[in-house]
JSON list of C-alpha atoms in Angstrom, two decimals:
[
{"chain": "A", "resi": 243, "resn": "UNK", "atom": "CA", "xyz": [-2.05, -2.10, -13.98]},
{"chain": "A", "resi": 244, "resn": "UNK", "atom": "CA", "xyz": [-3.24, 1.13, -15.53]},
{"chain": "A", "resi": 245, "resn": "UNK", "atom": "CA", "xyz": [-1.85, 4.55, -15.98]},
{"chain": "A", "resi": 246, "resn": "UNK", "atom": "CA", "xyz": [-2.85, 8.17, -16.24]},
{"chain": "A", "resi": 247, "resn": "UNK", "atom": "CA", "xyz": [-1.35, 10.71, -18.61]},
{"chain": "A", "resi": 248, "resn": "UNK", "atom": "CA", "xyz": [0.30, 14.00, -17.82]},
{"chain": "A", "resi": 249, "resn": "UNK", "atom": "CA", "xyz": [1.93, 16.29, -20.36]},
{"chain": "A", "resi": 250, "resn": "UNK", "atom": "CA", "xyz": [4.98, 18.58, -20.09]},
{"chain": "A", "resi": 251, "resn": "UNK", "atom": "CA", "xyz": [6.56, 21.33, -22.19]},
{"chain": "A", "resi": 252, "resn": "UNK", "atom": "CA", "xyz": [9.84, 20.49, -23.92]},
{"chain": "A", "resi": 253, "resn": "UNK", "atom": "CA", "xyz": [12.86, 22.35, -22.60]},
{"chain": "A", "resi": 254, "resn": "UNK", "atom": "CA", "xyz": [16.14, 21.70, -20.86]},
{"chain": "A", "resi": 255, "resn": "UNK", "atom": "CA", "xyz": [15.77, 20.80, -17.20]},
{"chain": "A", "resi": 256, "resn": "UNK", "atom": "CA", "xyz": [17.41, 22.68, -14.37]},
{"chain": "A", "resi": 257, "resn": "UNK", "atom": "CA", "xyz": [17.52, 20.23, -11.47]},
{"chain": "A", "resi": 258, "resn": "UNK", "atom": "CA", "xyz": [18.06, 22.79, -8.72]},
{"chain": "A", "resi": 259, "resn": "UNK", "atom": "CA", "xyz": [16.02, 21.92, -5.64]},
{"chain": "A", "resi": 260, "resn": "UNK", "atom": "CA", "xyz": [15.55, 25.27, -3.98]},
{"chain": "A", "resi": 261, "resn": "UNK", "atom": "CA", "xyz": [12.02, 26.64, -4.02]},
{"chain": "A", "resi": 262, "resn": "UNK", "atom": "CA", "xyz": [10.42, 23.42, -5.39]},
{"chain": "A", "resi": 263, "resn": "UNK", "atom": "CA", "xyz": [7.10, 25.15, -6.03]},
{"chain": "A", "resi": 264, "resn": "UNK", "atom": "CA", "xyz": [7.52, 27.99, -8.48]},
{"chain": "A", "resi": 265, "resn": "UNK", "atom": "CA", "xyz": [4.04, 29.44, -8.86]},
{"chain": "A", "resi": 266, "resn": "UNK", "atom": "CA", "xyz": [3.74, 30.12, -12.54]},
{"chain": "A", "resi": 267, "resn": "UNK", "atom": "CA", "xyz": [0.19, 28.96, -13.10]},
{"chain": "A", "resi": 268, "resn": "UNK", "atom": "CA", "xyz": [-1.65, 29.28, -16.38]},
{"chain": "A", "resi": 269, "resn": "UNK", "atom": "CA", "xyz": [-4.06, 27.23, -18.51]},
{"chain": "A", "resi": 270, "resn": "UNK", "atom": "CA", "xyz": [-4.10, 25.18, -21.71]},
{"chain": "A", "resi": 271, "resn": "UNK", "atom": "CA", "xyz": [-7.09, 24.15, -23.83]},
{"chain": "A", "resi": 272, "resn": "UNK", "atom": "CA", "xyz": [-7.43, 20.85, -25.72]},
{"chain": "A", "resi": 273, "resn": "UNK", "atom": "CA", "xyz": [-9.14, 20.13, -29.05]},
{"chain": "A", "resi": 274, "resn": "UNK", "atom": "CA", "xyz": [-12.46, 19.43, -27.25]},
{"chain": "A", "resi": 275, "resn": "UNK", "atom": "CA", "xyz": [-12.38, 22.78, -25.46]},
{"chain": "A", "resi": 276, "resn": "UNK", "atom": "CA", "xyz": [-11.46, 21.36, -22.04]},
{"chain": "A", "resi": 277, "resn": "UNK", "atom": "CA", "xyz": [-9.41, 23.89, -20.08]},
{"chain": "A", "resi": 278, "resn": "UNK", "atom": "CA", "xyz": [-6.63, 22.62, -17.79]},
{"chain": "A", "resi": 279, "resn": "UNK", "atom": "CA", "xyz": [-4.62, 24.41, -15.14]},
{"chain": "A", "resi": 280, "resn": "UNK", "atom": "CA", "xyz": [-0.85, 24.22, -15.50]},
{"chain": "A", "resi": 281, "resn": "UNK", "atom": "CA", "xyz": [2.06, 24.88, -13.20]},
{"chain": "A", "resi": 282, "resn": "UNK", "atom": "CA", "xyz": [5.80, 25.46, -13.59]},
{"chain": "A", "resi": 283, "resn": "UNK", "atom": "CA", "xyz": [7.89, 23.20, -11.35]},
{"chain": "A", "resi": 284, "resn": "UNK", "atom": "CA", "xyz": [11.55, 24.02, -11.79]},
{"chain": "A", "resi": 285, "resn": "UNK", "atom": "CA", "xyz": [11.96, 24.49, -15.54]},
{"chain": "A", "resi": 286, "resn": "UNK", "atom": "CA", "xyz": [9.19, 22.05, -16.48]},
{"chain": "A", "resi": 287, "resn": "UNK", "atom": "CA", "xyz": [5.59, 23.10, -17.02]},
{"chain": "A", "resi": 288, "resn": "UNK", "atom": "CA", "xyz": [3.00, 20.40, -16.26]},
{"chain": "A", "resi": 289, "resn": "UNK", "atom": "CA", "xyz": [-0.74, 20.11, -16.59]},
{"chain": "A", "resi": 290, "resn": "UNK", "atom": "CA", "xyz": [-2.15, 19.64, -13.09]},
{"chain": "A", "resi": 291, "resn": "UNK", "atom": "CA", "xyz": [-5.33, 17.95, -14.29]},
{"chain": "A", "resi": 292, "resn": "UNK", "atom": "CA", "xyz": [-5.72, 14.58, -16.00]},
{"chain": "A", "resi": 293, "resn": "UNK", "atom": "CA", "xyz": [-6.44, 14.68, -19.71]},
{"chain": "A", "resi": 294, "resn": "UNK", "atom": "CA", "xyz": [-10.13, 14.47, -20.75]},
{"chain": "A", "resi": 295, "resn": "UNK", "atom": "CA", "xyz": [-9.98, 14.74, -24.53]},
{"chain": "A", "resi": 296, "resn": "UNK", "atom": "CA", "xyz": [-11.98, 12.43, -26.80]},
{"chain": "A", "resi": 297, "resn": "UNK", "atom": "CA", "xyz": [-10.02, 13.51, -29.89]},
{"chain": "A", "resi": 298, "resn": "UNK", "atom": "CA", "xyz": [-6.43, 13.68, -30.98]},
{"chain": "A", "resi": 299, "resn": "UNK", "atom": "CA", "xyz": [-4.85, 17.07, -31.60]},
{"chain": "A", "resi": 300, "resn": "UNK", "atom": "CA", "xyz": [-5.77, 17.00, -35.30]},
{"chain": "A", "resi": 301, "resn": "UNK", "atom": "CA", "xyz": [-9.45, 16.37, -34.55]},
{"chain": "A", "resi": 302, "resn": "UNK", "atom": "CA", "xyz": [-9.46, 12.61, -35.21]},
{"chain": "A", "resi": 303, "resn": "UNK", "atom": "CA", "xyz": [-11.73, 10.79, -32.76]},
{"chain": "A", "resi": 304, "resn": "UNK", "atom": "CA", "xyz": [-10.21, 8.46, -30.14]},
{"chain": "A", "resi": 305, "resn": "UNK", "atom": "CA", "xyz": [-12.30, 5.30, -29.96]},
{"chain": "A", "resi": 306, "resn": "UNK", "atom": "CA", "xyz": [-14.42, 4.99, -26.80]},
{"chain": "A", "resi": 307, "resn": "UNK", "atom": "CA", "xyz": [-14.55, 1.30, -25.86]},
{"chain": "A", "resi": 308, "resn": "UNK", "atom": "CA", "xyz": [-16.89, 0.06, -23.10]},
{"chain": "A", "resi": 309, "resn": "UNK", "atom": "CA", "xyz": [-16.98, -3.70, -23.77]},
{"chain": "A", "resi": 310, "resn": "UNK", "atom": "CA", "xyz": [-14.39, -5.61, -21.69]},
{"chain": "A", "resi": 311, "resn": "UNK", "atom": "CA", "xyz": [-13.79, -8.33, -24.27]},
{"chain": "A", "resi": 312, "resn": "UNK", "atom": "CA", "xyz": [-13.19, -5.80, -27.02]},
{"chain": "A", "resi": 313, "resn": "UNK", "atom": "CA", "xyz": [-10.92, -3.82, -24.70]},
{"chain": "A", "resi": 314, "resn": "UNK", "atom": "CA", "xyz": [-8.76, -6.82, -23.84]},
{"chain": "A", "resi": 315, "resn": "UNK", "atom": "CA", "xyz": [-7.90, -7.37, -27.51]},
{"chain": "A", "resi": 316, "resn": "UNK", "atom": "CA", "xyz": [-7.12, -3.79, -28.53]},
{"chain": "A", "resi": 317, "resn": "UNK", "atom": "CA", "xyz": [-3.86, -2.87, -30.22]},
{"chain": "A", "resi": 318, "resn": "UNK", "atom": "CA", "xyz": [-5.03, 0.59, -31.32]},
{"chain": "A", "resi": 319, "resn": "UNK", "atom": "CA", "xyz": [-5.68, 3.82, -29.41]},
{"chain": "A", "resi": 320, "resn": "UNK", "atom": "CA", "xyz": [-8.76, 3.96, -27.16]},
{"chain": "A", "resi": 321, "resn": "UNK", "atom": "CA", "xyz": [-10.17, 5.67, -24.09]},
{"chain": "A", "resi": 322, "resn": "UNK", "atom": "CA", "xyz": [-12.86, 5.03, -21.49]},
{"chain": "A", "resi": 323, "resn": "UNK", "atom": "CA", "xyz": [-14.44, 6.59, -18.43]},
{"chain": "A", "resi": 324, "resn": "UNK", "atom": "CA", "xyz": [-13.82, 4.85, -15.11]},
{"chain": "A", "resi": 325, "resn": "UNK", "atom": "CA", "xyz": [-16.52, 2.17, -14.74]},
{"chain": "A", "resi": 326, "resn": "UNK", "atom": "CA", "xyz": [-17.84, 3.45, -18.09]},
{"chain": "A", "resi": 327, "resn": "UNK", "atom": "CA", "xyz": [-19.45, 6.31, -16.14]},
{"chain": "A", "resi": 328, "resn": "UNK", "atom": "CA", "xyz": [-18.84, 9.69, -17.86]},
{"chain": "A", "resi": 329, "resn": "UNK", "atom": "CA", "xyz": [-19.36, 11.59, -14.60]},
{"chain": "A", "resi": 330, "resn": "UNK", "atom": "CA", "xyz": [-16.16, 10.07, -13.20]},
{"chain": "A", "resi": 331, "resn": "UNK", "atom": "CA", "xyz": [-14.15, 11.80, -15.92]},
{"chain": "A", "resi": 332, "resn": "UNK", "atom": "CA", "xyz": [-15.31, 15.22, -14.74]},
{"chain": "A", "resi": 333, "resn": "UNK", "atom": "CA", "xyz": [-13.15, 14.78, -11.66]},
{"chain": "A", "resi": 334, "resn": "UNK", "atom": "CA", "xyz": [-10.51, 12.25, -12.63]},
{"chain": "A", "resi": 335, "resn": "UNK", "atom": "CA", "xyz": [-10.13, 12.71, -16.37]},
{"chain": "A", "resi": 336, "resn": "UNK", "atom": "CA", "xyz": [-10.39, 9.87, -18.85]},
{"chain": "A", "resi": 337, "resn": "UNK", "atom": "CA", "xyz": [-8.33, 6.68, -18.99]},
{"chain": "A", "resi": 338, "resn": "UNK", "atom": "CA", "xyz": [-6.29, 5.83, -22.09]},
{"chain": "A", "resi": 339, "resn": "UNK", "atom": "CA", "xyz": [-4.35, 2.83, -23.31]},
{"chain": "A", "resi": 340, "resn": "UNK", "atom": "CA", "xyz": [-0.75, 3.36, -24.39]},
{"chain": "A", "resi": 341, "resn": "UNK", "atom": "CA", "xyz": [-1.66, 3.06, -28.06]},
{"chain": "A", "resi": 342, "resn": "UNK", "atom": "CA", "xyz": [-3.54, 6.35, -27.72]},
{"chain": "A", "resi": 343, "resn": "UNK", "atom": "CA", "xyz": [-0.47, 7.91, -26.12]},
{"chain": "A", "resi": 344, "resn": "UNK", "atom": "CA", "xyz": [1.83, 6.80, -28.93]},
{"chain": "A", "resi": 345, "resn": "UNK", "atom": "CA", "xyz": [-0.56, 7.62, -31.79]},
{"chain": "A", "resi": 346, "resn": "UNK", "atom": "CA", "xyz": [1.06, 9.89, -34.38]},
{"chain": "A", "resi": 347, "resn": "UNK", "atom": "CA", "xyz": [-2.01, 12.16, -34.36]},
{"chain": "A", "resi": 348, "resn": "UNK", "atom": "CA", "xyz": [-0.92, 13.32, -30.86]},
{"chain": "A", "resi": 349, "resn": "UNK", "atom": "CA", "xyz": [-3.16, 13.10, -27.80]},
{"chain": "A", "resi": 350, "resn": "UNK", "atom": "CA", "xyz": [-1.71, 16.18, -26.09]},
{"chain": "A", "resi": 351, "resn": "UNK", "atom": "CA", "xyz": [-2.84, 19.75, -26.84]},
{"chain": "A", "resi": 352, "resn": "UNK", "atom": "CA", "xyz": [-0.81, 21.72, -29.39]},
{"chain": "A", "resi": 353, "resn": "UNK", "atom": "CA", "xyz": [2.62, 22.56, -27.98]},
{"chain": "A", "resi": 354, "resn": "UNK", "atom": "CA", "xyz": [2.43, 19.82, -25.35]},
{"chain": "A", "resi": 355, "resn": "UNK", "atom": "CA", "xyz": [3.62, 16.21, -25.07]},
{"chain": "A", "resi": 356, "resn": "UNK", "atom": "CA", "xyz": [2.97, 13.15, -22.97]},
{"chain": "A", "resi": 357, "resn": "UNK", "atom": "CA", "xyz": [6.03, 13.07, -20.67]},
{"chain": "A", "resi": 358, "resn": "UNK", "atom": "CA", "xyz": [8.83, 10.63, -21.31]},
{"chain": "A", "resi": 359, "resn": "UNK", "atom": "CA", "xyz": [10.25, 8.42, -18.58]},
{"chain": "A", "resi": 360, "resn": "UNK", "atom": "CA", "xyz": [13.13, 10.92, -18.42]},
{"chain": "A", "resi": 361, "resn": "UNK", "atom": "CA", "xyz": [10.68, 13.81, -17.92]},
{"chain": "A", "resi": 362, "resn": "UNK", "atom": "CA", "xyz": [9.21, 11.99, -14.92]},
{"chain": "A", "resi": 363, "resn": "UNK", "atom": "CA", "xyz": [12.71, 11.35, -13.54]},
{"chain": "A", "resi": 364, "resn": "UNK", "atom": "CA", "xyz": [13.64, 15.02, -13.90]},
{"chain": "A", "resi": 365, "resn": "UNK", "atom": "CA", "xyz": [10.52, 16.02, -11.97]},
{"chain": "A", "resi": 366, "resn": "UNK", "atom": "CA", "xyz": [11.29, 13.47, -9.23]},
{"chain": "A", "resi": 367, "resn": "UNK", "atom": "CA", "xyz": [14.92, 14.60, -8.95]},
{"chain": "A", "resi": 368, "resn": "UNK", "atom": "CA", "xyz": [13.83, 18.22, -8.71]},
{"chain": "A", "resi": 369, "resn": "UNK", "atom": "CA", "xyz": [11.68, 17.19, -5.75]},
{"chain": "A", "resi": 370, "resn": "UNK", "atom": "CA", "xyz": [14.54, 15.38, -4.01]},
{"chain": "A", "resi": 371, "resn": "UNK", "atom": "CA", "xyz": [15.47, 12.04, -5.57]},
{"chain": "A", "resi": 372, "resn": "UNK", "atom": "CA", "xyz": [19.02, 11.21, -6.56]},
{"chain": "A", "resi": 373, "resn": "UNK", "atom": "CA", "xyz": [19.71, 9.93, -10.07]},
{"chain": "A", "resi": 374, "resn": "UNK", "atom": "CA", "xyz": [20.16, 6.42, -8.67]},
{"chain": "A", "resi": 375, "resn": "UNK", "atom": "CA", "xyz": [16.79, 6.58, -6.90]},
{"chain": "A", "resi": 376, "resn": "UNK", "atom": "CA", "xyz": [15.05, 7.95, -9.98]},
{"chain": "A", "resi": 377, "resn": "UNK", "atom": "CA", "xyz": [16.50, 5.12, -12.11]},
{"chain": "A", "resi": 378, "resn": "UNK", "atom": "CA", "xyz": [15.20, 2.47, -9.70]},
{"chain": "A", "resi": 379, "resn": "UNK", "atom": "CA", "xyz": [11.89, 0.65, -10.07]},
{"chain": "A", "resi": 380, "resn": "UNK", "atom": "CA", "xyz": [9.15, -0.14, -7.54]},
{"chain": "A", "resi": 381, "resn": "UNK", "atom": "CA", "xyz": [8.17, 1.87, -4.46]},
{"chain": "A", "resi": 382, "resn": "UNK", "atom": "CA", "xyz": [11.61, 2.04, -2.78]},
{"chain": "A", "resi": 383, "resn": "UNK", "atom": "CA", "xyz": [12.62, 5.25, -4.52]},
{"chain": "A", "resi": 384, "resn": "UNK", "atom": "CA", "xyz": [13.35, 8.47, -2.66]},
{"chain": "A", "resi": 385, "resn": "UNK", "atom": "CA", "xyz": [11.45, 9.38, 0.49]},
{"chain": "A", "resi": 386, "resn": "UNK", "atom": "CA", "xyz": [8.29, 11.45, 0.06]},
{"chain": "A", "resi": 387, "resn": "UNK", "atom": "CA", "xyz": [8.16, 12.55, -3.58]},
{"chain": "A", "resi": 388, "resn": "UNK", "atom": "CA", "xyz": [4.77, 10.87, -4.00]},
{"chain": "A", "resi": 389, "resn": "UNK", "atom": "CA", "xyz": [3.30, 12.88, -1.13]},
{"chain": "A", "resi": 390, "resn": "UNK", "atom": "CA", "xyz": [4.72, 16.08, -2.65]},
{"chain": "A", "resi": 391, "resn": "UNK", "atom": "CA", "xyz": [2.88, 15.27, -5.89]},
{"chain": "A", "resi": 392, "resn": "UNK", "atom": "CA", "xyz": [-0.47, 14.10, -4.48]},
{"chain": "A", "resi": 393, "resn": "UNK", "atom": "CA", "xyz": [-3.39, 16.44, -3.85]},
{"chain": "A", "resi": 394, "resn": "UNK", "atom": "CA", "xyz": [-3.56, 17.28, -0.15]},
{"chain": "A", "resi": 395, "resn": "UNK", "atom": "CA", "xyz": [-6.43, 16.17, 2.07]},
{"chain": "A", "resi": 396, "resn": "UNK", "atom": "CA", "xyz": [-8.98, 13.41, 1.57]},
{"chain": "A", "resi": 397, "resn": "UNK", "atom": "CA", "xyz": [-11.52, 14.92, -0.79]},
{"chain": "A", "resi": 398, "resn": "UNK", "atom": "CA", "xyz": [-10.41, 12.39, -3.40]},
{"chain": "A", "resi": 399, "resn": "UNK", "atom": "CA", "xyz": [-7.64, 10.31, -1.83]},
{"chain": "A", "resi": 400, "resn": "UNK", "atom": "CA", "xyz": [-8.78, 7.65, 0.66]},
{"chain": "A", "resi": 401, "resn": "UNK", "atom": "CA", "xyz": [-7.30, 7.81, 4.16]},
{"chain": "A", "resi": 402, "resn": "UNK", "atom": "CA", "xyz": [-4.52, 8.13, 5.16]},
{"chain": "A", "resi": 403, "resn": "UNK", "atom": "CA", "xyz": [-2.97, 9.64, 1.97]},
{"chain": "A", "resi": 404, "resn": "UNK", "atom": "CA", "xyz": [-0.69, 12.23, 3.71]},
{"chain": "A", "resi": 405, "resn": "UNK", "atom": "CA", "xyz": [-0.36, 14.09, 0.43]},
{"chain": "A", "resi": 406, "resn": "UNK", "atom": "CA", "xyz": [1.06, 17.59, 0.89]},
{"chain": "A", "resi": 407, "resn": "UNK", "atom": "CA", "xyz": [0.93, 18.79, -2.74]},
{"chain": "A", "resi": 408, "resn": "UNK", "atom": "CA", "xyz": [3.94, 20.96, -1.91]},
{"chain": "A", "resi": 409, "resn": "UNK", "atom": "CA", "xyz": [4.91, 20.74, -5.60]},
{"chain": "A", "resi": 410, "resn": "UNK", "atom": "CA", "xyz": [1.54, 22.02, -6.83]},
{"chain": "A", "resi": 411, "resn": "UNK", "atom": "CA", "xyz": [1.21, 18.92, -9.05]},
{"chain": "A", "resi": 412, "resn": "UNK", "atom": "CA", "xyz": [-2.22, 17.94, -7.56]},
{"chain": "A", "resi": 413, "resn": "UNK", "atom": "CA", "xyz": [-2.17, 14.25, -8.58]},
{"chain": "A", "resi": 414, "resn": "UNK", "atom": "CA", "xyz": [-5.55, 12.50, -8.20]},
{"chain": "A", "resi": 415, "resn": "UNK", "atom": "CA", "xyz": [-6.34, 8.79, -7.67]},
{"chain": "A", "resi": 416, "resn": "UNK", "atom": "CA", "xyz": [-8.14, 8.08, -10.93]},
{"chain": "A", "resi": 417, "resn": "UNK", "atom": "CA", "xyz": [-7.71, 4.29, -10.73]},
{"chain": "A", "resi": 418, "resn": "UNK", "atom": "CA", "xyz": [-7.21, 2.18, -13.83]},
{"chain": "A", "resi": 419, "resn": "UNK", "atom": "CA", "xyz": [-8.68, -0.29, -16.26]},
{"chain": "A", "resi": 420, "resn": "UNK", "atom": "CA", "xyz": [-6.66, -3.48, -16.56]},
{"chain": "A", "resi": 421, "resn": "UNK", "atom": "CA", "xyz": [-5.98, -4.99, -19.96]},
{"chain": "A", "resi": 422, "resn": "UNK", "atom": "CA", "xyz": [-8.67, -7.62, -19.22]},
{"chain": "A", "resi": 423, "resn": "UNK", "atom": "CA", "xyz": [-11.21, -4.77, -19.17]},
{"chain": "A", "resi": 424, "resn": "UNK", "atom": "CA", "xyz": [-11.80, -4.65, -15.38]},
{"chain": "A", "resi": 425, "resn": "UNK", "atom": "CA", "xyz": [-11.74, -1.40, -13.34]},
{"chain": "A", "resi": 426, "resn": "UNK", "atom": "CA", "xyz": [-10.18, -0.89, -9.91]},
{"chain": "A", "resi": 427, "resn": "UNK", "atom": "CA", "xyz": [-8.54, 1.41, -7.34]},
{"chain": "A", "resi": 428, "resn": "UNK", "atom": "CA", "xyz": [-10.19, 4.79, -7.88]},
{"chain": "A", "resi": 429, "resn": "UNK", "atom": "CA", "xyz": [-9.59, 6.77, -4.68]},
{"chain": "A", "resi": 430, "resn": "UNK", "atom": "CA", "xyz": [-6.61, 4.60, -3.76]},
{"chain": "A", "resi": 431, "resn": "UNK", "atom": "CA", "xyz": [-4.16, 4.72, -6.66]},
{"chain": "A", "resi": 432, "resn": "UNK", "atom": "CA", "xyz": [-3.32, 7.09, -9.47]},
{"chain": "A", "resi": 433, "resn": "UNK", "atom": "CA", "xyz": [-1.48, 5.83, -12.55]},
{"chain": "A", "resi": 434, "resn": "UNK", "atom": "CA", "xyz": [0.08, 7.86, -15.35]},
{"chain": "A", "resi": 435, "resn": "UNK", "atom": "CA", "xyz": [1.66, 6.74, -18.62]},
{"chain": "A", "resi": 436, "resn": "UNK", "atom": "CA", "xyz": [4.93, 7.95, -19.97]},
{"chain": "A", "resi": 437, "resn": "UNK", "atom": "CA", "xyz": [5.51, 8.00, -23.72]},
{"chain": "A", "resi": 438, "resn": "UNK", "atom": "CA", "xyz": [8.55, 5.71, -23.32]},
{"chain": "A", "resi": 439, "resn": "UNK", "atom": "CA", "xyz": [8.46, 2.06, -24.26]},
{"chain": "A", "resi": 440, "resn": "UNK", "atom": "CA", "xyz": [10.01, -0.61, -22.06]},
{"chain": "A", "resi": 441, "resn": "UNK", "atom": "CA", "xyz": [9.73, -3.25, -24.79]},
{"chain": "A", "resi": 442, "resn": "UNK", "atom": "CA", "xyz": [7.35, -4.24, -27.58]},
{"chain": "A", "resi": 443, "resn": "UNK", "atom": "CA", "xyz": [4.53, -5.15, -25.18]},
{"chain": "A", "resi": 444, "resn": "UNK", "atom": "CA", "xyz": [5.07, -2.74, -22.27]},
{"chain": "A", "resi": 445, "resn": "UNK", "atom": "CA", "xyz": [5.64, 0.96, -21.50]},
{"chain": "A", "resi": 446, "resn": "UNK", "atom": "CA", "xyz": [6.89, 2.92, -18.48]},
{"chain": "A", "resi": 447, "resn": "UNK", "atom": "CA", "xyz": [4.44, 4.53, -16.06]},
{"chain": "A", "resi": 448, "resn": "UNK", "atom": "CA", "xyz": [4.24, 6.18, -12.64]},
{"chain": "A", "resi": 449, "resn": "UNK", "atom": "CA", "xyz": [1.86, 5.46, -9.77]},
{"chain": "A", "resi": 450, "resn": "UNK", "atom": "CA", "xyz": [0.98, 6.94, -6.38]},
{"chain": "A", "resi": 451, "resn": "UNK", "atom": "CA", "xyz": [-0.88, 5.25, -3.54]},
{"chain": "A", "resi": 452, "resn": "UNK", "atom": "CA", "xyz": [-2.97, 6.58, -0.65]},
{"chain": "A", "resi": 453, "resn": "UNK", "atom": "CA", "xyz": [-0.79, 4.76, 1.94]},
{"chain": "A", "resi": 454, "resn": "UNK", "atom": "CA", "xyz": [2.70, 5.20, 0.46]},
{"chain": "A", "resi": 455, "resn": "UNK", "atom": "CA", "xyz": [4.84, 8.35, 0.49]},
{"chain": "A", "resi": 456, "resn": "UNK", "atom": "CA", "xyz": [7.03, 7.52, -2.49]},
{"chain": "A", "resi": 457, "resn": "UNK", "atom": "CA", "xyz": [6.29, 7.44, -6.22]},
{"chain": "A", "resi": 458, "resn": "UNK", "atom": "CA", "xyz": [6.27, 4.11, -8.08]},
{"chain": "A", "resi": 459, "resn": "UNK", "atom": "CA", "xyz": [8.17, 3.55, -11.32]},
{"chain": "A", "resi": 460, "resn": "UNK", "atom": "CA", "xyz": [7.42, 0.49, -13.39]},
{"chain": "A", "resi": 461, "resn": "UNK", "atom": "CA", "xyz": [6.22, -0.79, -16.74]},
{"chain": "A", "resi": 462, "resn": "UNK", "atom": "CA", "xyz": [2.91, -2.30, -17.78]},
{"chain": "A", "resi": 463, "resn": "UNK", "atom": "CA", "xyz": [1.09, -3.82, -20.71]},
{"chain": "A", "resi": 464, "resn": "UNK", "atom": "CA", "xyz": [0.28, -1.25, -23.40]},
{"chain": "A", "resi": 465, "resn": "UNK", "atom": "CA", "xyz": [-3.34, -2.47, -23.39]},
{"chain": "A", "resi": 466, "resn": "UNK", "atom": "CA", "xyz": [-3.76, -1.24, -19.79]},
{"chain": "A", "resi": 467, "resn": "UNK", "atom": "CA", "xyz": [-5.58, 2.04, -19.34]},
{"chain": "A", "resi": 468, "resn": "UNK", "atom": "CA", "xyz": [-4.61, 4.88, -17.03]},
{"chain": "A", "resi": 469, "resn": "UNK", "atom": "CA", "xyz": [-4.58, 8.62, -16.65]},
{"chain": "A", "resi": 470, "resn": "UNK", "atom": "CA", "xyz": [-2.45, 10.99, -18.71]},
{"chain": "A", "resi": 471, "resn": "UNK", "atom": "CA", "xyz": [-0.71, 14.26, -17.87]},
{"chain": "A", "resi": 472, "resn": "UNK", "atom": "CA", "xyz": [1.02, 16.49, -20.38]},
{"chain": "A", "resi": 473, "resn": "UNK", "atom": "CA", "xyz": [4.18, 18.61, -20.29]}
]
């Protein structure tokens, strides 16, 4: 299963739940010159577009791997376009394995980070989850936090979706590339890495689905490839 990346700014988190959408929108620019919209949700500031960079923050290139056999054996940072079609990244951003997320050269723009598992939990609790629900795994967490995070309508999400985007997060279904090199689920699922390891082979991620209201928490093989947000 693959993930997407989102980044957040580092600060203490106020978990108050009144006024979940605090419209403090701005932009951030990555090393490649891509400009992303951002939004403040509670005391966290998130990118609301999936990362598209082909270089780490210091200018070092991230390897673009198209061959499935090569991809399945990677233990270093890499990215790809969904179905190896660059046009897909215009809408959905690029897909990255976890080794790109954890690279010391930093994949996020200056001043930003790939969110930790705790960052994701703080966002979910701000939107209504209890600590116990946020700590759980699978889909049976909270009630409708996934719908609050998903882009509204069906321009990108397949029916039924039911996304409200009441948080302003605007999550898109960018699909994933499995660690065997195969692509799947664009339009149906969005996946996003966290920077937190589960164990030596796996890392924590989040997912949202077009037919499910909640947000999924789980871990996957670091060779899998998903979207990335920054905070």
